[in-house]
PDB file of C-alpha atoms in Angstrom:
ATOM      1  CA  UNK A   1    -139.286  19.038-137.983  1.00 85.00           C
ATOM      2  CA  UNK A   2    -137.080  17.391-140.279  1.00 90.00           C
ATOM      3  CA  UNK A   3    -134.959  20.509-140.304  1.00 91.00           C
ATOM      4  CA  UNK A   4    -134.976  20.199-136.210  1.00 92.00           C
ATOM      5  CA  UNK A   5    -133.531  16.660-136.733  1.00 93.00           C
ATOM      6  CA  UNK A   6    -130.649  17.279-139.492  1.00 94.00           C
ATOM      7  CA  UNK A   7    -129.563  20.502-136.574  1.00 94.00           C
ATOM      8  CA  UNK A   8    -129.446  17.653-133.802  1.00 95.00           C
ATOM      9  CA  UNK A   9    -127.401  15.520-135.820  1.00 95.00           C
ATOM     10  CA  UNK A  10    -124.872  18.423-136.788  1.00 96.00           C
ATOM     11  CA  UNK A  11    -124.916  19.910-133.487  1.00 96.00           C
ATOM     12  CA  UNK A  12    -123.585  16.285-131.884  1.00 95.00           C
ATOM     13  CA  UNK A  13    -121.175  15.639-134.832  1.00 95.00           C
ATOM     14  CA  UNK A  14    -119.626  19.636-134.420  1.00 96.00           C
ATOM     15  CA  UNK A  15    -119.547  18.259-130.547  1.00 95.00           C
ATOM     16  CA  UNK A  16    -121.384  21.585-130.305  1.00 95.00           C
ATOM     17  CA  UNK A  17    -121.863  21.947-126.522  1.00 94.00           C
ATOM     18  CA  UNK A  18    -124.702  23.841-126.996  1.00 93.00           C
ATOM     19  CA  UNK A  19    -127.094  21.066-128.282  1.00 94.00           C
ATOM     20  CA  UNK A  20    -127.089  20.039-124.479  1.00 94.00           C
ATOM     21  CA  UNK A  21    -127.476  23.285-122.717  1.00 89.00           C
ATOM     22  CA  UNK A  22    -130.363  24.103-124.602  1.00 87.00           C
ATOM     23  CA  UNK A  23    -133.896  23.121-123.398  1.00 87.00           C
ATOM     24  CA  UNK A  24    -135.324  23.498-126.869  1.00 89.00           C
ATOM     25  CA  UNK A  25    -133.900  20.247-128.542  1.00 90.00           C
ATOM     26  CA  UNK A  26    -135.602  18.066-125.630  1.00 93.00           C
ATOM     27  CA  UNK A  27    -138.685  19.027-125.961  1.00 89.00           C
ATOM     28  CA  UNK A  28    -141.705  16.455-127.023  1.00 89.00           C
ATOM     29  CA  UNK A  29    -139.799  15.174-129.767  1.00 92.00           C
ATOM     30  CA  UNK A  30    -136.243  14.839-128.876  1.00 94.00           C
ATOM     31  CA  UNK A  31    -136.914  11.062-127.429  1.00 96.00           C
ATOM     32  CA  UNK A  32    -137.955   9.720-131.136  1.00 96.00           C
ATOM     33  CA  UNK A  33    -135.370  12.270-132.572  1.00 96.00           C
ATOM     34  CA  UNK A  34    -132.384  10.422-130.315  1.00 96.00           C
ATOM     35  CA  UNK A  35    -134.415   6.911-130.733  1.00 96.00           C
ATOM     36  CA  UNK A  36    -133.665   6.902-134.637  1.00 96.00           C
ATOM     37  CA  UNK A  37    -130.299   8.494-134.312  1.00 96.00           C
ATOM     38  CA  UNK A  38    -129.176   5.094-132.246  1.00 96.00           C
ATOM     39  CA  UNK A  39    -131.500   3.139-134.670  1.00 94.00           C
ATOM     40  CA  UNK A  40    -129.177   4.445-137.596  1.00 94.00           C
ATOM     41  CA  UNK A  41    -126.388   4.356-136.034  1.00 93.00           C
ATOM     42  CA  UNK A  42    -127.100   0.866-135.195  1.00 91.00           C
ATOM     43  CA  UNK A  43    -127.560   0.284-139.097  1.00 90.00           C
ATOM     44  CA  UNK A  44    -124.516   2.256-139.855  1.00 90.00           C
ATOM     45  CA  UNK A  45    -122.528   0.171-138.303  1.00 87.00           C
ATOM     46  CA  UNK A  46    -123.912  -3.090-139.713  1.00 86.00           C
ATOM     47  CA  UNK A  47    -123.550  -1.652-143.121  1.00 83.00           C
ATOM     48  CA  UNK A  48    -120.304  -1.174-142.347  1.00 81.00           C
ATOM     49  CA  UNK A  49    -119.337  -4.555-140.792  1.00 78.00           C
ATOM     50  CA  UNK A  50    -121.099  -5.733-144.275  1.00 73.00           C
ATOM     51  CA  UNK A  51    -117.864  -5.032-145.964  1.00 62.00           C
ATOM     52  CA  UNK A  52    -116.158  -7.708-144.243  1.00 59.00           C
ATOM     53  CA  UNK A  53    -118.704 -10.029-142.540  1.00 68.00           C
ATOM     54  CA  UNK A  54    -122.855 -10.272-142.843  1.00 73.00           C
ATOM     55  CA  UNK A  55    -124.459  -8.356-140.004  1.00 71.00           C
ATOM     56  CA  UNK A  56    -127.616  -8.915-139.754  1.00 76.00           C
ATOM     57  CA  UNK A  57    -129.533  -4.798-140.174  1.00 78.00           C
ATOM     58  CA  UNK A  58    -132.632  -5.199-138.049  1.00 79.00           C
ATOM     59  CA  UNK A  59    -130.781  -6.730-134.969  1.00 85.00           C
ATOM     60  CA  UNK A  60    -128.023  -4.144-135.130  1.00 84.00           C
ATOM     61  CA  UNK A  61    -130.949  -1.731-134.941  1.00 84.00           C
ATOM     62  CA  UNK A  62    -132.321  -3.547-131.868  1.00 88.00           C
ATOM     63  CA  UNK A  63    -128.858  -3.979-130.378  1.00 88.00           C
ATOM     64  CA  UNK A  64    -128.314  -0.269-130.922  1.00 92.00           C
ATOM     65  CA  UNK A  65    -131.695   0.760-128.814  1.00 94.00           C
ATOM     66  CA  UNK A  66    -130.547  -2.019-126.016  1.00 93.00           C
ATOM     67  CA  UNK A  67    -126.900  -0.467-126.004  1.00 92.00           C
ATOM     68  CA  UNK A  68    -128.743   3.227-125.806  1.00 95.00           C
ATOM     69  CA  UNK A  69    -130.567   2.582-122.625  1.00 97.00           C
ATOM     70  CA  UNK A  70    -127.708   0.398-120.815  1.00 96.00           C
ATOM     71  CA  UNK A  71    -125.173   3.799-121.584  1.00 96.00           C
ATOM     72  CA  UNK A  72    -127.662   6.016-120.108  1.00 97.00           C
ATOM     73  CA  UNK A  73    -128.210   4.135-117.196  1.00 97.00           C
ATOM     74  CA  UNK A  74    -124.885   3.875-116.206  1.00 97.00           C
ATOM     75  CA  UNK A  75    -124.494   7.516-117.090  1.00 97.00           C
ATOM     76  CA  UNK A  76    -127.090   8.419-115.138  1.00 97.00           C
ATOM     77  CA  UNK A  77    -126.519   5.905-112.129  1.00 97.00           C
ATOM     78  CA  UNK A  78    -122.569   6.597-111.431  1.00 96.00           C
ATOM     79  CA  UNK A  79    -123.174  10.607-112.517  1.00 95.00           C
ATOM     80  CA  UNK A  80    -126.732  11.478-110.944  1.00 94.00           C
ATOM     81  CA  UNK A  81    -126.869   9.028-107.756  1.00 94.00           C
ATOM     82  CA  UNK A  82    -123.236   7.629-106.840  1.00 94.00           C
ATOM     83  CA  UNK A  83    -120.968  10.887-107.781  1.00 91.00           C
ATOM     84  CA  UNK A  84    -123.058  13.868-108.435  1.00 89.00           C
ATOM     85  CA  UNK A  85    -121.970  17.560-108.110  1.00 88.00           C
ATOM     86  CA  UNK A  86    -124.473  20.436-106.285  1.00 88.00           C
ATOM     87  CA  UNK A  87    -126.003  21.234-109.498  1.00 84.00           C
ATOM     88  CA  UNK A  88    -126.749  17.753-110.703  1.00 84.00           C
ATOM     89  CA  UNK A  89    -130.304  17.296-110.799  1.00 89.00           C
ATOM     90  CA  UNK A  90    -131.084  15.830-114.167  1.00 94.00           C
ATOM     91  CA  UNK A  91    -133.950  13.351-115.060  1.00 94.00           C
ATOM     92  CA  UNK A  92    -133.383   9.715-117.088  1.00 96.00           C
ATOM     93  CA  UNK A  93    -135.311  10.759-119.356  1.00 96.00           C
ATOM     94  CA  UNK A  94    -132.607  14.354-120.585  1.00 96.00           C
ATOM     95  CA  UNK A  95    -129.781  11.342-120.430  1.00 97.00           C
ATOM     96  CA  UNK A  96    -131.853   9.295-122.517  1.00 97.00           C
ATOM     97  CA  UNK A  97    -131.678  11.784-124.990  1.00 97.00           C
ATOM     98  CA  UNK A  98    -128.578  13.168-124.338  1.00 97.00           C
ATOM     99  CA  UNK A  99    -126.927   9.506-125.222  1.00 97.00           C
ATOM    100  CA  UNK A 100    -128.719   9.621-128.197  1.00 97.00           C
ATOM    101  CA  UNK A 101    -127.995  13.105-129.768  1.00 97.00           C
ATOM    102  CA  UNK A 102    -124.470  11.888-128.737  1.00 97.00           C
ATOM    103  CA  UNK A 103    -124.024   9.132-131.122  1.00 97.00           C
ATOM    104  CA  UNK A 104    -124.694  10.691-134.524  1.00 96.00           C
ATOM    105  CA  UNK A 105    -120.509  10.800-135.746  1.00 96.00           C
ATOM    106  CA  UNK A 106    -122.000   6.740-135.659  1.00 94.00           C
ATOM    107  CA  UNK A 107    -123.787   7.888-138.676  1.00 95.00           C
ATOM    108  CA  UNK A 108    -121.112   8.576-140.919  1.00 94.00           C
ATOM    109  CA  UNK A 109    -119.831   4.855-140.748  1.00 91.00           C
ATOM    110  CA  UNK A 110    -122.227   4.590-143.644  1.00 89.00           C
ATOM    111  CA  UNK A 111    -119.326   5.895-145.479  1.00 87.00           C
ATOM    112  CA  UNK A 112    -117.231   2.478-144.515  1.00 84.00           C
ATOM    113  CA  UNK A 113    -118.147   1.546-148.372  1.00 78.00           C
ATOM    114  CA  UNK A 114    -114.879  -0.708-148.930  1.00 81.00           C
ATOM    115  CA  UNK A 115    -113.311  -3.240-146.713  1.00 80.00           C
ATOM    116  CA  UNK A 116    -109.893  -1.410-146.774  1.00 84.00           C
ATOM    117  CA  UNK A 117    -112.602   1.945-144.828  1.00 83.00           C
ATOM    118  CA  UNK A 118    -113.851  -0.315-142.334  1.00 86.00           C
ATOM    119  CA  UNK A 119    -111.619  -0.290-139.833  1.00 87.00           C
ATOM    120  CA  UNK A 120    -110.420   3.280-139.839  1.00 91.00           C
ATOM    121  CA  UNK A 121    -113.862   4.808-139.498  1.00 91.00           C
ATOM    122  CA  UNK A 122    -115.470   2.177-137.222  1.00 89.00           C
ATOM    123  CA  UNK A 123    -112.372   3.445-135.231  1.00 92.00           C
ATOM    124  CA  UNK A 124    -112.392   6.935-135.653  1.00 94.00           C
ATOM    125  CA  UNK A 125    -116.236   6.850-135.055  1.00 95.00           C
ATOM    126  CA  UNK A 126    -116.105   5.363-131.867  1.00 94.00           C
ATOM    127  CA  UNK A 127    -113.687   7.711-130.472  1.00 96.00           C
ATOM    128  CA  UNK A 128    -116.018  10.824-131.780  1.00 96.00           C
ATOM    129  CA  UNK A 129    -118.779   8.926-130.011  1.00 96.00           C
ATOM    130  CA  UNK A 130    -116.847   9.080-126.511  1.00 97.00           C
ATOM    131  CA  UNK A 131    -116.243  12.528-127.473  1.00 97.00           C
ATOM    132  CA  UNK A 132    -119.670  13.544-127.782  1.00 97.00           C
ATOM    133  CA  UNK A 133    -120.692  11.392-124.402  1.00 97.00           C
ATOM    134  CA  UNK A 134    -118.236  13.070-122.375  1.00 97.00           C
ATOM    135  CA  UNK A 135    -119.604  16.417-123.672  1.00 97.00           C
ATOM    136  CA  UNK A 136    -123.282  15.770-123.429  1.00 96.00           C
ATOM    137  CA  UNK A 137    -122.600  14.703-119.903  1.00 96.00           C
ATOM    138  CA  UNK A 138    -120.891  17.277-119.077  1.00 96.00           C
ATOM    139  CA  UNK A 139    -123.806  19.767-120.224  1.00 95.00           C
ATOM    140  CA  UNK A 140    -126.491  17.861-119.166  1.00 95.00           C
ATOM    141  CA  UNK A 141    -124.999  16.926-115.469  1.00 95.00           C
ATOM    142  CA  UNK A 142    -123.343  20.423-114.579  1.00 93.00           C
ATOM    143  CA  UNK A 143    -120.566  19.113-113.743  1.00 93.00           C
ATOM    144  CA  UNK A 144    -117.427  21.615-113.669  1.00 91.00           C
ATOM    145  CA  UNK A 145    -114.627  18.978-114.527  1.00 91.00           C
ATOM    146  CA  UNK A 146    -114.195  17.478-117.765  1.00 93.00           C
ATOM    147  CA  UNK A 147    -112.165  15.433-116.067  1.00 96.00           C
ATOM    148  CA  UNK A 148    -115.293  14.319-114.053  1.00 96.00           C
ATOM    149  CA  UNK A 149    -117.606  13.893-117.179  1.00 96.00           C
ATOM    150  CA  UNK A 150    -114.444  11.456-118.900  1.00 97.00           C
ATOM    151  CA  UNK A 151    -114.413   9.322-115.779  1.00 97.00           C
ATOM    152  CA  UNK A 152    -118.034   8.926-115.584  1.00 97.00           C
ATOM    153  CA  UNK A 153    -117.888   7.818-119.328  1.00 97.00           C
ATOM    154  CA  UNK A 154    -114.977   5.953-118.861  1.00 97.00           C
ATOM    155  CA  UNK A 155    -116.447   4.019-115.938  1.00 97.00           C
ATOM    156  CA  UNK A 156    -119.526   3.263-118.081  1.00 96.00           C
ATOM    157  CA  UNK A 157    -117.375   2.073-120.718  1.00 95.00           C
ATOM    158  CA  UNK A 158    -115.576  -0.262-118.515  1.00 96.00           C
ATOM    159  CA  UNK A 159    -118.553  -2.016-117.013  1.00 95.00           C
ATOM    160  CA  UNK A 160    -120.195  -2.218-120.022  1.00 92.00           C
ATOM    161  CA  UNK A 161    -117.150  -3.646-121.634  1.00 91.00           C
ATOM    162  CA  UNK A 162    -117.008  -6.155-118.856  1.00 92.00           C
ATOM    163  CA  UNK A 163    -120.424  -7.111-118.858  1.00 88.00           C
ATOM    164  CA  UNK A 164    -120.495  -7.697-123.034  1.00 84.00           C
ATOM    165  CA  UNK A 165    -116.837 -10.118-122.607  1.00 86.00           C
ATOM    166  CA  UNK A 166    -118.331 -11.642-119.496  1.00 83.00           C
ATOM    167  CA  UNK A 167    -121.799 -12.497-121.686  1.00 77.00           C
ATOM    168  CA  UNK A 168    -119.617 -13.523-124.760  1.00 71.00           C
ATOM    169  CA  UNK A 169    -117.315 -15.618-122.485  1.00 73.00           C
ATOM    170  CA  UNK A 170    -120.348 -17.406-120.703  1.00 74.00           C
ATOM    171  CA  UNK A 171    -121.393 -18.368-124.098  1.00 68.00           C
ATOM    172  CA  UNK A 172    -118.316 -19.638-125.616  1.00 64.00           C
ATOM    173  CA  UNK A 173    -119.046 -22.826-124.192  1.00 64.00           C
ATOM    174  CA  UNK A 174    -121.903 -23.230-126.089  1.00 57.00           C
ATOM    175  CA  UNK A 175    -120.250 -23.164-129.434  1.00 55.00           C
ATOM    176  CA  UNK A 176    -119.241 -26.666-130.886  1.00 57.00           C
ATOM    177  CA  UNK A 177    -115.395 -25.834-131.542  1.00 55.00           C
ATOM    178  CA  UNK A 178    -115.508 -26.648-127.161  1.00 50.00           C
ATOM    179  CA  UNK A 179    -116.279 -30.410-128.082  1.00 51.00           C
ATOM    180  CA  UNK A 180    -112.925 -30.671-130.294  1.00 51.00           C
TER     181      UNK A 180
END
């Protein structure tokens, strides 16, 4: 099983296309299998921020499983209901899991040791990540386009980005530098 899990993770990180198109690696155990990938991702990356400022682990872990299922339901809501193709019939559940197995490269921010790594592989991460989302959604919705698959990650991304500066914003009032 373990061996089944270490495959997953170097599928996603080879952005093997494969890992998707395959119904064997979402059977039973693919939901934990994609749960702990975002869980250690989530973990990688506060390890990593710990080079410059104190992340708290455990609530980078929990922020991690929120972020999972707010990427796969946009993925799934602008790809499966607002802009589908013929062949895209695809339950939450495979783009659950597909989000998941997609965000392994996030595990190799654990090797953001020093400050001076931070940056570069917090960056360079996050662009494998997109990588591996527009793939996985690719596989897992039929779609024909890559083109298609970028835009319906790219969309995500956008309205996710909005809603996390919108929430930050809203609470910037809150902090006591506003009563200078």
């Amino acid at each position: 099983m373990f061996a089944e899990f270490l495959n997953i993770i170097f599928k996603s990180i080879k952005l093997d296309k494969t890992l998707y198109s395959d119904n064997k690696n979402f059977g039973e155990a693919a939901i934990y299998f994609a749960g702990l990938i975002m869980i250690l991702d989530g973990v990688a990356g506060a390890v990593a921020a710990n080079t410059v400022v104190k992340t708290a682990i455990g609530m980078s872990g929990l922020t991690a499983i929120l972020t999972w299922f707010i990427w796969a339901i946009f993925i799934y809501v602008i790809g499966v209901k607002l802009f589908p193709d013929k062949q895209t019939k695809v339950p939450f559940k495979k783009v659950l899991v597909a989000v998941g197995f997609a965000h392994s490269p996030g595990l190799l921010r654990f090797f953001a040791l020093t400050p001076e790594l931070m940056i570069p592989i917090i960056f360079f991460t996050q662009f494998w990540i997109f990588a591996s989302l527009i793939i996985s959604t690719k596989q897992i919705l039929n779609l024909k386009s890559n083109f298609k698959a970028f835009g319906i990650i790219f969309l995500s991304f956008l309205i996710i980005a909005f809603l996390s500066i919108s929430f930050v914003m809203s609470r910037m009032n809150a902090l006591p530098i506003n009563s200078i």
